[in-house]
JSON list of C-alpha atoms in Angstrom, two decimals:
[
{"chain": "A", "resi": 115, "resn": "MET", "atom": "CA", "xyz": [43.49, 28.72, -25.91]},
{"chain": "A", "resi": 116, "resn": "ALA", "atom": "CA", "xyz": [44.90, 31.40, -24.02]},
{"chain": "A", "resi": 117, "resn": "GLN", "atom": "CA", "xyz": [48.46, 30.35, -24.12]},
{"chain": "A", "resi": 118, "resn": "ALA", "atom": "CA", "xyz": [48.32, 29.65, -28.15]},
{"chain": "A", "resi": 119, "resn": "VAL", "atom": "CA", "xyz": [46.75, 33.86, -28.21]},
{"chain": "A", "resi": 120, "resn": "GLN", "atom": "CA", "xyz": [49.77, 35.06, -26.16]},
{"chain": "A", "resi": 121, "resn": "LYS", "atom": "CA", "xyz": [52.55, 32.83, -28.34]},
{"chain": "A", "resi": 122, "resn": "PHE", "atom": "CA", "xyz": [50.60, 34.90, -31.20]},
{"chain": "A", "resi": 123, "resn": "VAL", "atom": "CA", "xyz": [50.76, 38.55, -29.50]},
{"chain": "A", "resi": 124, "resn": "ALA", "atom": "CA", "xyz": [54.09, 37.64, -28.68]},
{"chain": "A", "resi": 125, "resn": "LYS", "atom": "CA", "xyz": [54.94, 37.42, -32.58]},
{"chain": "A", "resi": 126, "resn": "VAL", "atom": "CA", "xyz": [53.18, 40.10, -34.17]},
{"chain": "A", "resi": 127, "resn": "PRO", "atom": "CA", "xyz": [56.16, 42.84, -33.94]},
{"chain": "A", "resi": 128, "resn": "THR", "atom": "CA", "xyz": [58.27, 40.25, -35.89]},
{"chain": "A", "resi": 129, "resn": "LEU", "atom": "CA", "xyz": [55.50, 39.65, -38.27]},
{"chain": "A", "resi": 130, "resn": "VAL", "atom": "CA", "xyz": [54.59, 43.53, -38.73]},
{"chain": "A", "resi": 131, "resn": "GLY", "atom": "CA", "xyz": [58.49, 44.24, -39.01]},
{"chain": "A", "resi": 132, "resn": "ALA", "atom": "CA", "xyz": [58.71, 41.19, -41.58]},
{"chain": "A", "resi": 133, "resn": "ALA", "atom": "CA", "xyz": [55.82, 42.82, -43.53]},
{"chain": "A", "resi": 134, "resn": "VAL", "atom": "CA", "xyz": [57.36, 46.15, -43.64]},
{"chain": "A", "resi": 135, "resn": "ASN", "atom": "CA", "xyz": [60.78, 44.98, -44.84]},
{"chain": "A", "resi": 136, "resn": "TYR", "atom": "CA", "xyz": [58.96, 42.85, -47.43]},
{"chain": "A", "resi": 137, "resn": "SER", "atom": "CA", "xyz": [57.04, 45.72, -48.73]},
{"chain": "A", "resi": 138, "resn": "LYS", "atom": "CA", "xyz": [59.71, 48.79, -48.75]},
{"chain": "A", "resi": 139, "resn": "PRO", "atom": "CA", "xyz": [61.16, 47.64, -51.80]},
{"chain": "A", "resi": 140, "resn": "ARG", "atom": "CA", "xyz": [58.29, 46.85, -53.51]},
{"chain": "A", "resi": 141, "resn": "LEU", "atom": "CA", "xyz": [56.83, 50.21, -52.65]},
{"chain": "A", "resi": 142, "resn": "ALA", "atom": "CA", "xyz": [59.85, 52.19, -53.66]},
{"chain": "A", "resi": 143, "resn": "THR", "atom": "CA", "xyz": [59.17, 50.28, -57.16]},
{"chain": "A", "resi": 144, "resn": "PHE", "atom": "CA", "xyz": [55.89, 51.23, -57.30]},
{"chain": "A", "resi": 145, "resn": "TRP", "atom": "CA", "xyz": [56.46, 54.97, -56.43]},
{"chain": "A", "resi": 146, "resn": "TYR", "atom": "CA", "xyz": [59.21, 54.96, -59.03]},
{"chain": "A", "resi": 147, "resn": "TYR", "atom": "CA", "xyz": [57.01, 54.02, -61.87]},
{"chain": "A", "resi": 148, "resn": "ALA", "atom": "CA", "xyz": [53.43, 56.17, -60.23]},
{"chain": "A", "resi": 149, "resn": "ARG", "atom": "CA", "xyz": [55.46, 59.35, -59.67]},
{"chain": "A", "resi": 150, "resn": "VAL", "atom": "CA", "xyz": [56.03, 59.59, -63.65]},
{"chain": "A", "resi": 151, "resn": "GLU", "atom": "CA", "xyz": [52.98, 57.62, -65.09]},
{"chain": "A", "resi": 152, "resn": "LEU", "atom": "CA", "xyz": [50.12, 57.85, -62.78]},
{"chain": "A", "resi": 153, "resn": "VAL", "atom": "CA", "xyz": [49.99, 61.56, -61.90]},
{"chain": "A", "resi": 154, "resn": "PRO", "atom": "CA", "xyz": [47.36, 63.69, -62.84]},
{"chain": "A", "resi": 155, "resn": "PRO", "atom": "CA", "xyz": [47.92, 65.84, -66.01]},
{"chain": "A", "resi": 156, "resn": "THR", "atom": "CA", "xyz": [49.47, 69.43, -65.19]},
{"chain": "A", "resi": 157, "resn": "PRO", "atom": "CA", "xyz": [47.50, 72.44, -66.54]},
{"chain": "A", "resi": 158, "resn": "ALA", "atom": "CA", "xyz": [49.83, 73.06, -69.31]},
{"chain": "A", "resi": 159, "resn": "GLU", "atom": "CA", "xyz": [49.21, 69.45, -70.48]},
{"chain": "A", "resi": 160, "resn": "ILE", "atom": "CA", "xyz": [45.31, 69.98, -71.09]},
{"chain": "A", "resi": 161, "resn": "PRO", "atom": "CA", "xyz": [45.63, 71.61, -74.06]},
{"chain": "A", "resi": 162, "resn": "LYS", "atom": "CA", "xyz": [47.87, 68.94, -75.82]},
{"chain": "A", "resi": 163, "resn": "ALA", "atom": "CA", "xyz": [44.98, 66.57, -74.94]},
{"chain": "A", "resi": 164, "resn": "ILE", "atom": "CA", "xyz": [42.00, 68.34, -76.39]},
{"chain": "A", "resi": 165, "resn": "SER", "atom": "CA", "xyz": [44.38, 68.69, -79.49]},
{"chain": "A", "resi": 166, "resn": "GLY", "atom": "CA", "xyz": [44.40, 65.04, -79.38]},
{"chain": "A", "resi": 167, "resn": "VAL", "atom": "CA", "xyz": [41.02, 64.42, -79.03]},
{"chain": "A", "resi": 168, "resn": "GLN", "atom": "CA", "xyz": [40.84, 67.09, -82.57]},
{"chain": "A", "resi": 169, "resn": "ASP", "atom": "CA", "xyz": [43.39, 64.71, -83.90]},
{"chain": "A", "resi": 170, "resn": "LEU", "atom": "CA", "xyz": [41.50, 61.38, -83.35]},
{"chain": "A", "resi": 171, "resn": "LEU", "atom": "CA", "xyz": [38.41, 62.90, -84.48]},
{"chain": "A", "resi": 172, "resn": "LYS", "atom": "CA", "xyz": [39.87, 64.11, -87.60]},
{"chain": "A", "resi": 173, "resn": "GLY", "atom": "CA", "xyz": [41.50, 60.91, -88.23]},
{"chain": "A", "resi": 174, "resn": "PHE", "atom": "CA", "xyz": [37.82, 59.07, -87.99]},
{"chain": "A", "resi": 175, "resn": "GLN", "atom": "CA", "xyz": [36.50, 61.49, -90.35]},
{"chain": "A", "resi": 176, "resn": "SER", "atom": "CA", "xyz": [39.35, 61.04, -93.20]},
{"chain": "A", "resi": 177, "resn": "GLY", "atom": "CA", "xyz": [39.16, 57.29, -92.41]},
{"chain": "A", "resi": 178, "resn": "ARG", "atom": "CA", "xyz": [42.55, 57.33, -91.52]},
{"chain": "A", "resi": 179, "resn": "LEU", "atom": "CA", "xyz": [41.46, 55.30, -88.45]},
{"chain": "A", "resi": 180, "resn": "GLY", "atom": "CA", "xyz": [40.21, 52.43, -90.92]},
{"chain": "A", "resi": 181, "resn": "GLN", "atom": "CA", "xyz": [44.03, 51.51, -91.38]},
{"chain": "A", "resi": 182, "resn": "THR", "atom": "CA", "xyz": [44.59, 50.87, -88.16]},
{"chain": "A", "resi": 183, "resn": "THR", "atom": "CA", "xyz": [46.65, 47.15, -87.74]},
{"chain": "A", "resi": 184, "resn": "VAL", "atom": "CA", "xyz": [44.54, 44.87, -85.30]},
{"chain": "A", "resi": 185, "resn": "ARG", "atom": "CA", "xyz": [47.50, 44.90, -83.00]},
{"chain": "A", "resi": 186, "resn": "ASP", "atom": "CA", "xyz": [47.16, 48.56, -82.45]},
{"chain": "A", "resi": 187, "resn": "ALA", "atom": "CA", "xyz": [43.52, 48.25, -82.37]},
{"chain": "A", "resi": 188, "resn": "LEU", "atom": "CA", "xyz": [43.47, 45.65, -79.69]},
{"chain": "A", "resi": 189, "resn": "ARG", "atom": "CA", "xyz": [46.15, 47.93, -77.73]},
{"chain": "A", "resi": 190, "resn": "ASN", "atom": "CA", "xyz": [43.98, 51.04, -78.20]},
{"chain": "A", "resi": 191, "resn": "GLY", "atom": "CA", "xyz": [40.85, 48.99, -77.02]},
{"chain": "A", "resi": 192, "resn": "LEU", "atom": "CA", "xyz": [43.24, 47.79, -73.79]},
{"chain": "A", "resi": 193, "resn": "VAL", "atom": "CA", "xyz": [43.63, 51.24, -72.99]},
{"chain": "A", "resi": 194, "resn": "ALA", "atom": "CA", "xyz": [40.38, 52.54, -73.30]},
{"chain": "A", "resi": 195, "resn": "THR", "atom": "CA", "xyz": [39.29, 49.63, -70.82]},
{"chain": "A", "resi": 196, "resn": "GLU", "atom": "CA", "xyz": [41.50, 50.74, -68.33]},
{"chain": "A", "resi": 197, "resn": "VAL", "atom": "CA", "xyz": [40.17, 54.38, -68.82]},
{"chain": "A", "resi": 198, "resn": "LEU", "atom": "CA", "xyz": [36.72, 52.75, -68.26]},
{"chain": "A", "resi": 199, "resn": "MET", "atom": "CA", "xyz": [38.11, 50.95, -64.74]},
{"chain": "A", "resi": 200, "resn": "TRP", "atom": "CA", "xyz": [38.68, 54.01, -63.58]},
{"chain": "A", "resi": 201, "resn": "PHE", "atom": "CA", "xyz": [35.39, 55.59, -63.78]},
{"chain": "A", "resi": 202, "resn": "TYR", "atom": "CA", "xyz": [34.13, 52.12, -61.45]},
{"chain": "A", "resi": 203, "resn": "ILE", "atom": "CA", "xyz": [36.75, 53.27, -59.27]},
{"chain": "A", "resi": 204, "resn": "GLY", "atom": "CA", "xyz": [35.51, 56.84, -58.80]},
{"chain": "A", "resi": 205, "resn": "GLU", "atom": "CA", "xyz": [32.07, 55.12, -58.33]},
{"chain": "A", "resi": 206, "resn": "ILE", "atom": "CA", "xyz": [33.30, 53.03, -55.86]},
{"chain": "A", "resi": 207, "resn": "ILE", "atom": "CA", "xyz": [34.60, 55.91, -53.78]},
{"chain": "A", "resi": 208, "resn": "GLY", "atom": "CA", "xyz": [31.78, 57.91, -54.08]},
{"chain": "A", "resi": 209, "resn": "LYS", "atom": "CA", "xyz": [29.15, 55.70, -53.12]},
{"chain": "A", "resi": 210, "resn": "ARG", "atom": "CA", "xyz": [31.54, 54.66, -50.21]},
{"chain": "A", "resi": 211, "resn": "GLY", "atom": "CA", "xyz": [30.91, 51.25, -50.94]},
{"chain": "A", "resi": 212, "resn": "LEU", "atom": "CA", "xyz": [32.82, 47.82, -52.38]},
{"chain": "A", "resi": 213, "resn": "ILE", "atom": "CA", "xyz": [29.75, 46.22, -53.55]},
{"chain": "A", "resi": 214, "resn": "GLY", "atom": "CA", "xyz": [26.56, 47.65, -54.40]},
{"chain": "A", "resi": 215, "resn": "TYR", "atom": "CA", "xyz": [24.57, 51.16, -52.62]},
{"chain": "A", "resi": 216, "resn": "ASP", "atom": "CA", "xyz": [24.73, 50.63, -49.06]},
{"chain": "A", "resi": 217, "resn": "VAL", "atom": "CA", "xyz": [20.88, 52.32, -48.59]},
{"chain": "B", "resi": 140, "resn": "MET", "atom": "CA", "xyz": [64.89, 48.27, -64.44]},
{"chain": "B", "resi": 141, "resn": "VAL", "atom": "CA", "xyz": [62.71, 49.45, -67.39]},
{"chain": "B", "resi": 142, "resn": "PRO", "atom": "CA", "xyz": [62.54, 53.37, -67.02]},
{"chain": "B", "resi": 143, "resn": "PRO", "atom": "CA", "xyz": [58.66, 54.32, -66.64]},
{"chain": "B", "resi": 144, "resn": "VAL", "atom": "CA", "xyz": [56.82, 55.34, -69.97]},
{"chain": "B", "resi": 145, "resn": "GLN", "atom": "CA", "xyz": [55.92, 58.84, -70.60]},
{"chain": "B", "resi": 146, "resn": "VAL", "atom": "CA", "xyz": [52.05, 58.50, -70.76]},
{"chain": "B", "resi": 147, "resn": "SER", "atom": "CA", "xyz": [50.45, 60.62, -73.36]},
{"chain": "B", "resi": 148, "resn": "PRO", "atom": "CA", "xyz": [48.56, 63.81, -71.75]},
{"chain": "B", "resi": 149, "resn": "LEU", "atom": "CA", "xyz": [45.19, 62.45, -73.59]},
{"chain": "B", "resi": 150, "resn": "ILE", "atom": "CA", "xyz": [45.35, 59.45, -71.56]},
{"chain": "B", "resi": 151, "resn": "LYS", "atom": "CA", "xyz": [46.42, 61.16, -68.65]},
{"chain": "B", "resi": 152, "resn": "THR", "atom": "CA", "xyz": [43.40, 63.52, -68.63]},
{"chain": "B", "resi": 153, "resn": "ALA", "atom": "CA", "xyz": [41.36, 60.94, -69.67]},
{"chain": "B", "resi": 154, "resn": "ARG", "atom": "CA", "xyz": [41.92, 58.94, -66.65]},
{"chain": "B", "resi": 155, "resn": "TRP", "atom": "CA", "xyz": [41.64, 61.39, -64.18]},
{"chain": "B", "resi": 156, "resn": "SER", "atom": "CA", "xyz": [38.42, 63.35, -65.46]},
{"chain": "B", "resi": 157, "resn": "ALA", "atom": "CA", "xyz": [36.99, 59.68, -65.67]},
{"chain": "B", "resi": 158, "resn": "LEU", "atom": "CA", "xyz": [37.87, 59.40, -61.90]},
{"chain": "B", "resi": 159, "resn": "LEU", "atom": "CA", "xyz": [36.27, 62.60, -61.05]},
{"chain": "B", "resi": 160, "resn": "ILE", "atom": "CA", "xyz": [32.96, 61.67, -63.28]},
{"chain": "B", "resi": 161, "resn": "GLY", "atom": "CA", "xyz": [32.57, 58.68, -61.64]},
{"chain": "B", "resi": 162, "resn": "LEU", "atom": "CA", "xyz": [32.69, 60.16, -58.08]},
{"chain": "B", "resi": 163, "resn": "ILE", "atom": "CA", "xyz": [30.27, 62.21, -58.93]},
{"chain": "B", "resi": 164, "resn": "TYR", "atom": "CA", "xyz": [28.32, 59.84, -60.41]},
{"chain": "B", "resi": 165, "resn": "GLY", "atom": "CA", "xyz": [28.27, 57.70, -57.59]},
{"chain": "B", "resi": 166, "resn": "LYS", "atom": "CA", "xyz": [27.40, 60.13, -54.81]},
{"chain": "B", "resi": 167, "resn": "GLN", "atom": "CA", "xyz": [24.62, 61.35, -56.88]},
{"chain": "B", "resi": 168, "resn": "ARG", "atom": "CA", "xyz": [23.15, 58.08, -57.38]},
{"chain": "B", "resi": 169, "resn": "TYR", "atom": "CA", "xyz": [23.58, 57.18, -53.54]},
{"chain": "B", "resi": 170, "resn": "ASP", "atom": "CA", "xyz": [22.15, 60.27, -52.55]},
{"chain": "B", "resi": 171, "resn": "TYR", "atom": "CA", "xyz": [19.08, 59.57, -54.84]},
{"chain": "B", "resi": 172, "resn": "LEU", "atom": "CA", "xyz": [18.84, 56.13, -53.65]},
{"chain": "B", "resi": 173, "resn": "LYS", "atom": "CA", "xyz": [18.94, 56.50, -50.49]},
{"chain": "B", "resi": 174, "resn": "PRO", "atom": "CA", "xyz": [15.63, 58.49, -49.44]},
{"chain": "B", "resi": 175, "resn": "ILE", "atom": "CA", "xyz": [13.66, 55.54, -51.87]},
{"chain": "B", "resi": 176, "resn": "ALA", "atom": "CA", "xyz": [15.16, 52.82, -49.75]},
{"chain": "B", "resi": 177, "resn": "ALA", "atom": "CA", "xyz": [14.28, 54.66, -46.57]},
{"chain": "B", "resi": 178, "resn": "GLU", "atom": "CA", "xyz": [10.78, 55.07, -47.43]},
{"chain": "B", "resi": 179, "resn": "GLU", "atom": "CA", "xyz": [10.47, 51.47, -48.62]},
{"chain": "B", "resi": 180, "resn": "LYS", "atom": "CA", "xyz": [12.14, 50.46, -45.33]},
{"chain": "B", "resi": 181, "resn": "ARG", "atom": "CA", "xyz": [9.19, 52.75, -43.49]},
{"chain": "B", "resi": 182, "resn": "ILE", "atom": "CA", "xyz": [6.57, 50.79, -45.71]},
{"chain": "B", "resi": 183, "resn": "GLU", "atom": "CA", "xyz": [7.96, 47.43, -44.77]},
{"chain": "B", "resi": 184, "resn": "GLU", "atom": "CA", "xyz": [7.85, 48.38, -41.13]},
{"chain": "B", "resi": 185, "resn": "GLU", "atom": "CA", "xyz": [4.40, 49.03, -40.99]},
{"chain": "B", "resi": 186, "resn": "GLU", "atom": "CA", "xyz": [3.26, 46.32, -42.82]},
{"chain": "B", "resi": 187, "resn": "LYS", "atom": "CA", "xyz": [4.90, 44.31, -40.76]},
{"chain": "B", "resi": 188, "resn": "LYS", "atom": "CA", "xyz": [3.41, 45.60, -37.66]},
{"chain": "B", "resi": 189, "resn": "LEU", "atom": "CA", "xyz": [0.28, 45.24, -39.36]},
{"chain": "B", "resi": 190, "resn": "ARG", "atom": "CA", "xyz": [0.62, 41.33, -40.25]},
{"chain": "B", "resi": 191, "resn": "GLU", "atom": "CA", "xyz": [2.21, 40.81, -36.48]},
{"chain": "B", "resi": 192, "resn": "GLU", "atom": "CA", "xyz": [-0.98, 42.16, -35.18]},
{"chain": "B", "resi": 193, "resn": "GLN", "atom": "CA", "xyz": [-3.36, 40.30, -37.37]},
{"chain": "B", "resi": 194, "resn": "GLU", "atom": "CA", "xyz": [-1.33, 37.02, -36.70]},
{"chain": "B", "resi": 195, "resn": "ARG", "atom": "CA", "xyz": [-1.79, 37.54, -32.82]},
{"chain": "B", "resi": 196, "resn": "ILE", "atom": "CA", "xyz": [-5.53, 38.12, -33.28]},
{"chain": "B", "resi": 197, "resn": "TYR", "atom": "CA", "xyz": [-5.55, 35.17, -35.30]},
{"chain": "B", "resi": 198, "resn": "LYS", "atom": "CA", "xyz": [-3.66, 33.02, -32.60]},
{"chain": "B", "resi": 199, "resn": "GLN", "atom": "CA", "xyz": [-5.98, 34.36, -29.86]},
{"chain": "B", "resi": 200, "resn": "LEU", "atom": "CA", "xyz": [-9.32, 33.55, -31.79]},
{"chain": "B", "resi": 201, "resn": "SER", "atom": "CA", "xyz": [-7.55, 29.86, -32.29]},
{"chain": "B", "resi": 202, "resn": "GLU", "atom": "CA", "xyz": [-6.88, 29.57, -28.62]},
{"chain": "B", "resi": 203, "resn": "GLY", "atom": "CA", "xyz": [-10.48, 30.80, -27.74]},
{"chain": "B", "resi": 204, "resn": "LEU", "atom": "CA", "xyz": [-11.77, 27.70, -30.10]},
{"chain": "B", "resi": 205, "resn": "SER", "atom": "CA", "xyz": [-9.33, 25.19, -29.07]},
{"chain": "B", "resi": 206, "resn": "ASP", "atom": "CA", "xyz": [-10.49, 25.69, -25.57]},
{"chain": "B", "resi": 207, "resn": "THR", "atom": "CA", "xyz": [-13.94, 25.20, -26.33]},
{"chain": "B", "resi": 208, "resn": "LEU", "atom": "CA", "xyz": [-13.44, 21.93, -28.67]},
{"chain": "B", "resi": 209, "resn": "ILE", "atom": "CA", "xyz": [-13.37, 19.40, -25.84]}
]
């Protein structure tokens, strides 16, 4: 038992090194995409977002939204679901627990 | 590699504001639920003490009875 633990402890540096080597290029790819796609909006982009919402409303009133194809509707539904998931992630961070409220 | 796609500002604002709103909602709900749970725990503790007291009395009484049952 003690020998097995010792052997494992001796192997930990190699394991850590292997993990770092494995994750470095994948982390680089992640940053490459996240730096462009996941950044918060700059203050200059917020008026564009507001005008985007107004465009949506106008399209809804004019009936243009009834013309969207099923494919586009599914794509928009997926995007809306993703935005909804960010809300739940914010709730997880706010309640400081993964599952349920820790009261 | 595929170049990263330029996300529309509407989606970006929607995402991050959803994150913020979720954060605030989680914190407020936690603050609302915590005193309620503490109160329930306190009531549960008191009732448990009462129940254990009654069980103790019952046991003592039953021991007393079994002593006299020949």
